[in-house]
Short mmCIF file of C-alpha atoms and ligand atoms in Angstrom, two decimals:
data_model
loop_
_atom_site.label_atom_id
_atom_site.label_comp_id
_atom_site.label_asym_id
_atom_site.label_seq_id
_atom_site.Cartn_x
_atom_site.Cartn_y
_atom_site.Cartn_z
CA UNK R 23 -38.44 -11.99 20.76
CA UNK R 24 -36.99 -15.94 19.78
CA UNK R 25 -37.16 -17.13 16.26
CA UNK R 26 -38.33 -20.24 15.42
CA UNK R 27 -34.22 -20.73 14.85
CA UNK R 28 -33.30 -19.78 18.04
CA UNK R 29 -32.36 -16.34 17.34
CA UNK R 30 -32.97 -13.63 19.62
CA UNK R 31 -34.09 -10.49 17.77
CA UNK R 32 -32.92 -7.06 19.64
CA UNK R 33 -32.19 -4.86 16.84
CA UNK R 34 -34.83 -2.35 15.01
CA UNK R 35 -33.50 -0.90 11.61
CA UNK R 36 -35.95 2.09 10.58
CA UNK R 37 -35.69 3.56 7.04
CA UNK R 38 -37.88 7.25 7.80
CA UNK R 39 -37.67 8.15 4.10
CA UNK R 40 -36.58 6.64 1.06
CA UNK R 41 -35.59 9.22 -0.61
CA UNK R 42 -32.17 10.63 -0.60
CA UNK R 43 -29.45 13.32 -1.83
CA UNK R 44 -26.57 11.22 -3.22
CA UNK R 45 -27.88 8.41 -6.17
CA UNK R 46 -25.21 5.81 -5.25
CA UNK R 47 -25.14 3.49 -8.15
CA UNK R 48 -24.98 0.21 -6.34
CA UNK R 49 -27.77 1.69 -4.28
CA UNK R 50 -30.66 3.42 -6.99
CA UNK R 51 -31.21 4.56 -9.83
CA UNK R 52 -30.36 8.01 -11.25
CA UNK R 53 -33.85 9.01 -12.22
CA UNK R 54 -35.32 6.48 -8.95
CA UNK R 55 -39.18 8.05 -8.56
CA UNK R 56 -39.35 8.29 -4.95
CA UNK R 57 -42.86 7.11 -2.55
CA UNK R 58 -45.33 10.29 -2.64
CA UNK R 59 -44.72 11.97 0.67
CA UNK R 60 -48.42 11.34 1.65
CA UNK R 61 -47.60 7.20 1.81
CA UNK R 62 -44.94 7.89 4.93
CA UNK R 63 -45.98 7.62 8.67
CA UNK R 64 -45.75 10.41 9.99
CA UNK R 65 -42.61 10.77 13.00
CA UNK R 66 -45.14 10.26 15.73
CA UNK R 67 -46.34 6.74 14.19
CA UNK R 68 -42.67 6.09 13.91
CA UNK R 69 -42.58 6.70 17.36
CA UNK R 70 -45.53 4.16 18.29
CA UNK R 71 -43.66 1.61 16.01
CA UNK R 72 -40.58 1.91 18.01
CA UNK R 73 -42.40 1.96 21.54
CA UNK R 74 -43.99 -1.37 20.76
CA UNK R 75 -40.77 -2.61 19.71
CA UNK R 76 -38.72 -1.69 22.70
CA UNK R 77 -41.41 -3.03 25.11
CA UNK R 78 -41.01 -6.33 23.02
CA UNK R 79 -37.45 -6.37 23.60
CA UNK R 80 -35.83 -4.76 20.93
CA UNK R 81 -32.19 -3.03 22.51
CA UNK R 82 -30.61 -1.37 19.80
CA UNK R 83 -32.43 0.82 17.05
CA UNK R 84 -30.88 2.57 13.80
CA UNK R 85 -32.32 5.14 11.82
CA UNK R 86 -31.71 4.89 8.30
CA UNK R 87 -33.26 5.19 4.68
CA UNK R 88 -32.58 6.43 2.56
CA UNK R 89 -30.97 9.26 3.89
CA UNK R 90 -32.68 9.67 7.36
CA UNK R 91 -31.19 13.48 7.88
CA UNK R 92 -32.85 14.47 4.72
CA UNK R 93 -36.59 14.12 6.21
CA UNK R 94 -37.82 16.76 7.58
CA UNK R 95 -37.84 17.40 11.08
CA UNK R 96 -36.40 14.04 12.13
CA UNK R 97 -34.54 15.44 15.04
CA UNK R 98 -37.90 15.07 16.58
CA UNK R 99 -37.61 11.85 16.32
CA UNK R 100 -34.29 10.93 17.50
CA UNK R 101 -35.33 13.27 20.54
CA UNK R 102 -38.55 11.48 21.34
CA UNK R 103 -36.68 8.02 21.05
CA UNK R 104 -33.79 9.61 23.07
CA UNK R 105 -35.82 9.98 25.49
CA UNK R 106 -36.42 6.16 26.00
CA UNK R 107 -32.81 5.81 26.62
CA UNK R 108 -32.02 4.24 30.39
CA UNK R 109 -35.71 4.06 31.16
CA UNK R 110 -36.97 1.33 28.55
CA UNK R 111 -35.01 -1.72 26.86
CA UNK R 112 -33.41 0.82 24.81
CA UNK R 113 -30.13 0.50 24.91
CA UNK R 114 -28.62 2.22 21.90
CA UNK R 115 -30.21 4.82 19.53
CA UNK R 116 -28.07 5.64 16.21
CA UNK R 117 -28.36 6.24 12.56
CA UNK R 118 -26.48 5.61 9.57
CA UNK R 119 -25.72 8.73 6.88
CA UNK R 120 -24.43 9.91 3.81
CA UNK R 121 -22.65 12.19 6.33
CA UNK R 122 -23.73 15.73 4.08
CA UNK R 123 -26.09 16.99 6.54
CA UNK R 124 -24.08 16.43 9.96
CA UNK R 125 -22.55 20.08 9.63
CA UNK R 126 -25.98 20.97 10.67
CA UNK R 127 -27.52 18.30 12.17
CA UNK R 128 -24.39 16.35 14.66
CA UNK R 129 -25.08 18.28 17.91
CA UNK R 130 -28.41 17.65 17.87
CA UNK R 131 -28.37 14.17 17.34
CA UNK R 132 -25.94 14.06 20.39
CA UNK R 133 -27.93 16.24 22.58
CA UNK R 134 -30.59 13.65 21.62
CA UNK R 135 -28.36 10.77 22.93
CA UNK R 136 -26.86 9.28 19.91
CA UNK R 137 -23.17 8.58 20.14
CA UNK R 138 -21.96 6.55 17.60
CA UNK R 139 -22.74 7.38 13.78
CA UNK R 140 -21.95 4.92 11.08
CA UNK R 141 -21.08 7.38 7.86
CA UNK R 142 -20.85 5.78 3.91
CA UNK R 143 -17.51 7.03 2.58
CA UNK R 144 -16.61 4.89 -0.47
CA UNK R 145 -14.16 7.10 -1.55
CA UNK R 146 -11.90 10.02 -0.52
CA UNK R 147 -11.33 11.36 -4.33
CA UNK R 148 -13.79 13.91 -5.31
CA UNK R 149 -13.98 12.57 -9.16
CA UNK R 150 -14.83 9.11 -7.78
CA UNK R 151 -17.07 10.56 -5.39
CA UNK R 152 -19.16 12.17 -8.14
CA UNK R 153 -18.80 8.31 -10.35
CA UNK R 154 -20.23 6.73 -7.63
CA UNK R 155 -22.83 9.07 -5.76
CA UNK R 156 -22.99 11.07 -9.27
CA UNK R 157 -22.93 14.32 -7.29
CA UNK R 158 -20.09 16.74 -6.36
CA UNK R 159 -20.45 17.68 -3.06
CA UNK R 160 -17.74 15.58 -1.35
CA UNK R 161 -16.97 18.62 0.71
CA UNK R 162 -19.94 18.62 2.49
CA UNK R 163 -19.47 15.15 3.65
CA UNK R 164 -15.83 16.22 4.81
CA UNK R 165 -17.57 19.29 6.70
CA UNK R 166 -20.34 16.85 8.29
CA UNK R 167 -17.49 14.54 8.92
CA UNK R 168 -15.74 17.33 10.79
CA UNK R 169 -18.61 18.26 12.67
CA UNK R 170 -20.07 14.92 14.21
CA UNK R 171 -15.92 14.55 15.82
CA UNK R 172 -16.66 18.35 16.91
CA UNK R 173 -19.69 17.03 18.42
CA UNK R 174 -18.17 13.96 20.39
CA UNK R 175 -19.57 11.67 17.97
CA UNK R 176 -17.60 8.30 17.61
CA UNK R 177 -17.28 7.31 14.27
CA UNK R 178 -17.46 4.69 12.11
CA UNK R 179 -16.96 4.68 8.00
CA UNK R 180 -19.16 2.24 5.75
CA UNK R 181 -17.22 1.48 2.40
CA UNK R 182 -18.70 -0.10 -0.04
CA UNK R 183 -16.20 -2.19 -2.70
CA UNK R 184 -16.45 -1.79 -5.84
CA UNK R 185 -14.26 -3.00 -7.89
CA UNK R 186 -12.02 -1.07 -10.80
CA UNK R 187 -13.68 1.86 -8.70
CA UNK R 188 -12.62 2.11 -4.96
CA UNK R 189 -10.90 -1.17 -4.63
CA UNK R 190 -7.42 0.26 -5.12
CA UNK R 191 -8.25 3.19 -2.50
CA UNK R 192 -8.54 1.01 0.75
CA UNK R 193 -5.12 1.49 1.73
CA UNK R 194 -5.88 5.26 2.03
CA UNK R 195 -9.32 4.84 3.75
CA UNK R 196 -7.24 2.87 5.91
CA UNK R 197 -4.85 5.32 7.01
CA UNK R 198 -7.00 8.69 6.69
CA UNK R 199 -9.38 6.56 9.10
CA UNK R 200 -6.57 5.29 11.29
CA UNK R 201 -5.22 9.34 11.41
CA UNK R 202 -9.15 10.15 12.19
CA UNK R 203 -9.47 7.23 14.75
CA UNK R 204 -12.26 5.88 13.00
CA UNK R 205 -13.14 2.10 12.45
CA UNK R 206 -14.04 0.89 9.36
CA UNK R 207 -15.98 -1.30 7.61
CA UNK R 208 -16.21 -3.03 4.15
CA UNK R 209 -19.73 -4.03 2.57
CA UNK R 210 -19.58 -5.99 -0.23
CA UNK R 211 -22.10 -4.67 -2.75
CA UNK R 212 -25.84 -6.92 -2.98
CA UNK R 213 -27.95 -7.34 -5.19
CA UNK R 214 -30.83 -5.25 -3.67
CA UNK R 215 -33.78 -4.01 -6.52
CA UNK R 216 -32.19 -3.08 -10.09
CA UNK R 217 -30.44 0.11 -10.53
CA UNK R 218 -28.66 1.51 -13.68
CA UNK R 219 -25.21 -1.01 -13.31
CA UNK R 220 -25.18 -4.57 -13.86
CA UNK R 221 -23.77 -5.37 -10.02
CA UNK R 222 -20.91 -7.74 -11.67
CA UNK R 223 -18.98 -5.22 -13.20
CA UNK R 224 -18.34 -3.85 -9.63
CA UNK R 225 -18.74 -6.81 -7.36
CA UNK R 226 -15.57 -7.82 -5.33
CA UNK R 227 -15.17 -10.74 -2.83
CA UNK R 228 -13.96 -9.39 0.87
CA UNK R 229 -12.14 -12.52 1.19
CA UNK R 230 -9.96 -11.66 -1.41
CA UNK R 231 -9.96 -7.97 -0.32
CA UNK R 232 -8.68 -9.29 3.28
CA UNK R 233 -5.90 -11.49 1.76
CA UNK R 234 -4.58 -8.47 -0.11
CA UNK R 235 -4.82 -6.64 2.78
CA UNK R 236 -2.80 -9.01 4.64
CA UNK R 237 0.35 -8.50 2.61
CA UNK R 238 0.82 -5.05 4.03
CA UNK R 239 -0.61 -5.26 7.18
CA UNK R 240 -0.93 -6.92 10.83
CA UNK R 241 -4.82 -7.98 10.91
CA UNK R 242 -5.77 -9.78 14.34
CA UNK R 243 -9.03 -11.18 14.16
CA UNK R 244 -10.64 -10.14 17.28
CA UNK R 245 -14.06 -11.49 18.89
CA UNK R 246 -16.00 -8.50 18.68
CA UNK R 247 -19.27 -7.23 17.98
CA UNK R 248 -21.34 -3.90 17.14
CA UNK R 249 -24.39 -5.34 17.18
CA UNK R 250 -24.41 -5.94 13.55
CA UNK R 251 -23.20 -8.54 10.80
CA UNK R 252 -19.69 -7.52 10.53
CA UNK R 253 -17.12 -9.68 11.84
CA UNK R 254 -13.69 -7.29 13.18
CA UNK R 255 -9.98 -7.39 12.77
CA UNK R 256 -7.46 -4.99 14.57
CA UNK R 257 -5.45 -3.38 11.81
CA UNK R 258 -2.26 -2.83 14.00
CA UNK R 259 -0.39 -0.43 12.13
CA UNK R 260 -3.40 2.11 11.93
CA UNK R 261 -5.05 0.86 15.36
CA UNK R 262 -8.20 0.73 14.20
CA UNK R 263 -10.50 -1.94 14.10
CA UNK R 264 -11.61 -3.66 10.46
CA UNK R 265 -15.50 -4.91 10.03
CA UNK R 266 -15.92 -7.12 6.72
CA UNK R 267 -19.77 -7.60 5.85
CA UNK R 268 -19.99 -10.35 3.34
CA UNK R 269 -23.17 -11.21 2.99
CA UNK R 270 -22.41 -12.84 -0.78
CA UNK R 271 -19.06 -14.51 0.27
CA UNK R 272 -19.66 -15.45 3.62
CA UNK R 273 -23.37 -16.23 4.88
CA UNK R 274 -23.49 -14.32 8.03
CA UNK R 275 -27.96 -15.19 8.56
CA UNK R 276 -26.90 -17.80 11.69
CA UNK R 277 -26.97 -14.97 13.66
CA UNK R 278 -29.42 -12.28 12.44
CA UNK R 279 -30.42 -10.64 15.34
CA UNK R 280 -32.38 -7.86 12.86
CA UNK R 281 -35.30 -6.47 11.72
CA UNK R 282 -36.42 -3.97 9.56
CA UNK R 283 -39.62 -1.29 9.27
CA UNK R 284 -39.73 0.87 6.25
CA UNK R 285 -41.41 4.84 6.39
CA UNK R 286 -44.62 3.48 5.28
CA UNK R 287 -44.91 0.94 7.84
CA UNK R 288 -43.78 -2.33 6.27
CA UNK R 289 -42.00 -4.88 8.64
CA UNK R 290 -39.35 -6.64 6.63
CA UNK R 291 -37.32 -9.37 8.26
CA UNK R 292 -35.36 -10.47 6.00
CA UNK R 293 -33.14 -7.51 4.08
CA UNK R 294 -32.61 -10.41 1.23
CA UNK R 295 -35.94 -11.64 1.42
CA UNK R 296 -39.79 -10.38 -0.56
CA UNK R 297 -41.86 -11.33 2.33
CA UNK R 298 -43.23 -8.61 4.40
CA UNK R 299 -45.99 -7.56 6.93
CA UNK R 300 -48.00 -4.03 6.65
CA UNK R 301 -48.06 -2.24 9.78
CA UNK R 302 -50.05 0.67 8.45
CA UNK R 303 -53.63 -0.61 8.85
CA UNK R 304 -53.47 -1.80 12.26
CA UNK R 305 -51.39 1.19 13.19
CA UNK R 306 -54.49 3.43 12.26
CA UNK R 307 -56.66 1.50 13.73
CA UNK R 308 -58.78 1.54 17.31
CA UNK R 309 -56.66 -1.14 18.88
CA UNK R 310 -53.83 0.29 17.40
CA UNK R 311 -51.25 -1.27 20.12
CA UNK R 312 -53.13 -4.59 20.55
CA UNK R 313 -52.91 -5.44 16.63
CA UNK R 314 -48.76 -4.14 16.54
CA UNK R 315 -47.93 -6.66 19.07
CA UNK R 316 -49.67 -9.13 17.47
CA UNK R 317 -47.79 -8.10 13.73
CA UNK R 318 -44.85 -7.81 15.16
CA UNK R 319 -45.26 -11.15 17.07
CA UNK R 320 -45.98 -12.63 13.15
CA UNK R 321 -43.18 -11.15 11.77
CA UNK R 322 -40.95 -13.45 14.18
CA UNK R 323 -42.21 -16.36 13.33
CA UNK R 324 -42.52 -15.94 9.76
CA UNK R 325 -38.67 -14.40 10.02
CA UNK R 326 -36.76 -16.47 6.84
CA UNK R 327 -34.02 -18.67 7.85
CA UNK R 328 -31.47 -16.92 5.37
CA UNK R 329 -31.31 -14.66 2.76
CA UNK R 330 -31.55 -15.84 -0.71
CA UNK R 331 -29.78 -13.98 -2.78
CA UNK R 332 -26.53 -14.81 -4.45
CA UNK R 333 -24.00 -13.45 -6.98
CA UNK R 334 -25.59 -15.64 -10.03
CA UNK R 335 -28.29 -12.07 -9.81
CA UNK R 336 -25.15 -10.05 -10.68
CA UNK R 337 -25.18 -10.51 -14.06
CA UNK R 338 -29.04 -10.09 -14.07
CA UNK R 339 -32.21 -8.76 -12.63
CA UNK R 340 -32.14 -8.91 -8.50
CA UNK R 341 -35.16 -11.23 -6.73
CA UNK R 342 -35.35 -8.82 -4.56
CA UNK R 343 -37.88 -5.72 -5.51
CA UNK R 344 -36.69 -3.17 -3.54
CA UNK R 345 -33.59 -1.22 -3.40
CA UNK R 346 -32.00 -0.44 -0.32
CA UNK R 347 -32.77 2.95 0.56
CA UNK R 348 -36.48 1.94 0.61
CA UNK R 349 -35.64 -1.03 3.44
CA UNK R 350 -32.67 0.72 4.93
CA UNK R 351 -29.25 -0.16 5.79
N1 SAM I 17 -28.06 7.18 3.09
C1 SAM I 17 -27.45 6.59 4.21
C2 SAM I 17 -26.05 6.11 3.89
O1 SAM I 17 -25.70 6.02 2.71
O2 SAM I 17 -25.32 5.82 4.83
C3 SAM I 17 -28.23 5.47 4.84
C4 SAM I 17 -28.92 4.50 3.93
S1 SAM I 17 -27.87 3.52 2.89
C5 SAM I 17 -29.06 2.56 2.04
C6 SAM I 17 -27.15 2.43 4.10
C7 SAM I 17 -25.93 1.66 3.67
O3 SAM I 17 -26.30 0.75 2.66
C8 SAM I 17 -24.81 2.51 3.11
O4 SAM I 17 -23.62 2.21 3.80
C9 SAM I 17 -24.71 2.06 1.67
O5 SAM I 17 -23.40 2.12 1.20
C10 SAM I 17 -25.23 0.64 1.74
N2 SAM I 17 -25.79 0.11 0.48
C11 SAM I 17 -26.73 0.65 -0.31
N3 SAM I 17 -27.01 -0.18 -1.34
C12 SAM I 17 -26.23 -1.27 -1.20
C13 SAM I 17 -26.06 -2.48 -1.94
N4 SAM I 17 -26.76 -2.74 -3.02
N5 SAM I 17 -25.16 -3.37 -1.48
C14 SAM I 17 -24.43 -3.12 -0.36
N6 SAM I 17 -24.56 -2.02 0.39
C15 SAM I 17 -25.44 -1.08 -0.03
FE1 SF4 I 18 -28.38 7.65 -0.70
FE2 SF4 I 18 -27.27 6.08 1.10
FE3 SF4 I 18 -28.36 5.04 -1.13
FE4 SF4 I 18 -26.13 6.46 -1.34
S1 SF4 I 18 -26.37 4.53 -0.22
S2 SF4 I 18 -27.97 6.69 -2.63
S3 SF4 I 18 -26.38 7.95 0.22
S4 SF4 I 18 -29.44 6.06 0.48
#
């Protein structure tokens, strides 16, 4: 699958529920109504969705949400789609989590054939924990933490920046990861849907995060690449490898290779973009695999040069009408 701007488009990102545990504030609202369950595909139309996908092309596909570990039954899934690993396009089958449910969920998802796991960690203090998710159970992404290493899991921490709040932690993330062995990447926060903080009270450039940085330690840029948006550094002193995602400071759309299905069905190719195309209908349909190709074949051509957002929405309502845990991250 091409784009009309020359991109090739191998990556599936597939929110399977919107709704979550944590309410990060950059992320929802505290009293966010979630979708009524009866609106969400069930796992085995996720399923279809994904097996059209990987027979258009797509390599790589990350389970998200919301938190994905929270729907019911979704090791089904990750076993189904685990199962199209070495005998399909499929190449790579992972998620991203909050990290509380690994305890119970990390050998599973291995068994499945998942072996990397990106985890959100924006903090390692439990009072900042409960500012920013607004709940207390730190522990239990500590335990899940512990677990998914248990399990063989590589691992890889998403931080979100947020300034006055985290921004004088990254030091520490930086060595507790580099003690751990994990990588780890900074997000700057987007404007994604409105949620209960105006986004410039926290929002921090990376580029100025990344010259800080570089007054206390060795950062080699280094040509690689997960798949995703970030762009890496080595950190030498902790050995781990640095991602930056800077989607406000630093247009990374030139090489979007993405694109994005929410739980009820919606194709969205663009994560800073309105347009969308309903999979639902044709899903349920007779010629159910016919009209998919077809959508999905749409949703390439009509797939936006760039996002548009930028941080002029900080200090007022987002253009974007959803928040992230309904598209996924
Ligand atoms: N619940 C899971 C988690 O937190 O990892 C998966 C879904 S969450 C929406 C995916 C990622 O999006 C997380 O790393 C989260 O920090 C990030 N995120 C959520 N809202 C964001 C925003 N407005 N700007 C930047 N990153 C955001
Ligand atoms: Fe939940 Fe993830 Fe959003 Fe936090 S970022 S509220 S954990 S979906």
């Amino acid at each position: 699958m091409i784009d009309q701007f020359g991109r090739k488009i191998t990556y599936l990102r597939l929110s399977v529920t919107d709704r979550c545990n944590f309410r990060c504030t950059y992320c929802m609202s505290e009293d966010v109504s979630f979708l009524p369950k009866k609106d969400l595909l069930t796992l085995e139309e996720l399923e279809i969705i994904c097996s059209v996908f990987i027979n258009k092309g797509i390599k790589k596909i990350r389970i998200s949400g919301g938190e994905p570990l929270v729907r019911k039954n979704i090791i089904q899934l990750f076993e189904r789609l685990g199962k199209k690993l070495n005998n399909s396009n499929l190449d790579e089958l992972t998620l991203t989590t909050n990290g509380s449910q690994l305890k119970k969920y990390s050998s599973y998802l291995y068994d499945a054939g998942v072996r990397r796991v990106n985890i959100s960690l924006d903090t390692l203090d439990e009072k900042k924990f409960h500012l920013i998710t607004k709940k207390n159970n730190i522990l239990s992404v500590f335990e899940g933490i512990k677990a998914a290493q248990n399990s063989k899991l590589k691992i890889k921490i998403n931080t979100v920046v947020l300034k006055g709040i985290n921004d004088d932690e990254i030091d520490d993330l930086i060595l507790w990861c580099g003690e751990n062995k994990f990588d780890l990447t900074l997000i700057e926060t987007m404007p994604l849907g409105d949620t209960d903080i105006l986004r410039s009270t926290n929002y921090l450039s990376l580029s100025k995060v990344k010259k800080e940085l570089m007054k206390r330690w060795t950062l080699e840029d280094i040509n690689f690449s997960s798949g995703g948006p970030a762009k890496y550094s080595i950190i030498k002193e902790a050995n781990i490898k640095l991602g930056m995602i800077t989607p406000m400071s630093n247009n990374f759309c030139s090489g979007c290779n993405r694109i994005r299905v929410t739980c009820t069905g919606k194709i969205y190719m663009c994560l800073g973009q309105n347009n969308s195309i309903d999979l639902k209908k044709a899903l349920r349909s007779k010629q159910s695999y016919r009209s998919l190709e077809n959508l999905i074949d749409q949703s390439i051509i009509e797939k936006p040069k760039k996002h548009n957002f930028t941080t002029a929405e900080f200090s007022g309502s987002s253009i974007i009408e959803r928040t992230m845990n309904i598209t996924g991250g």
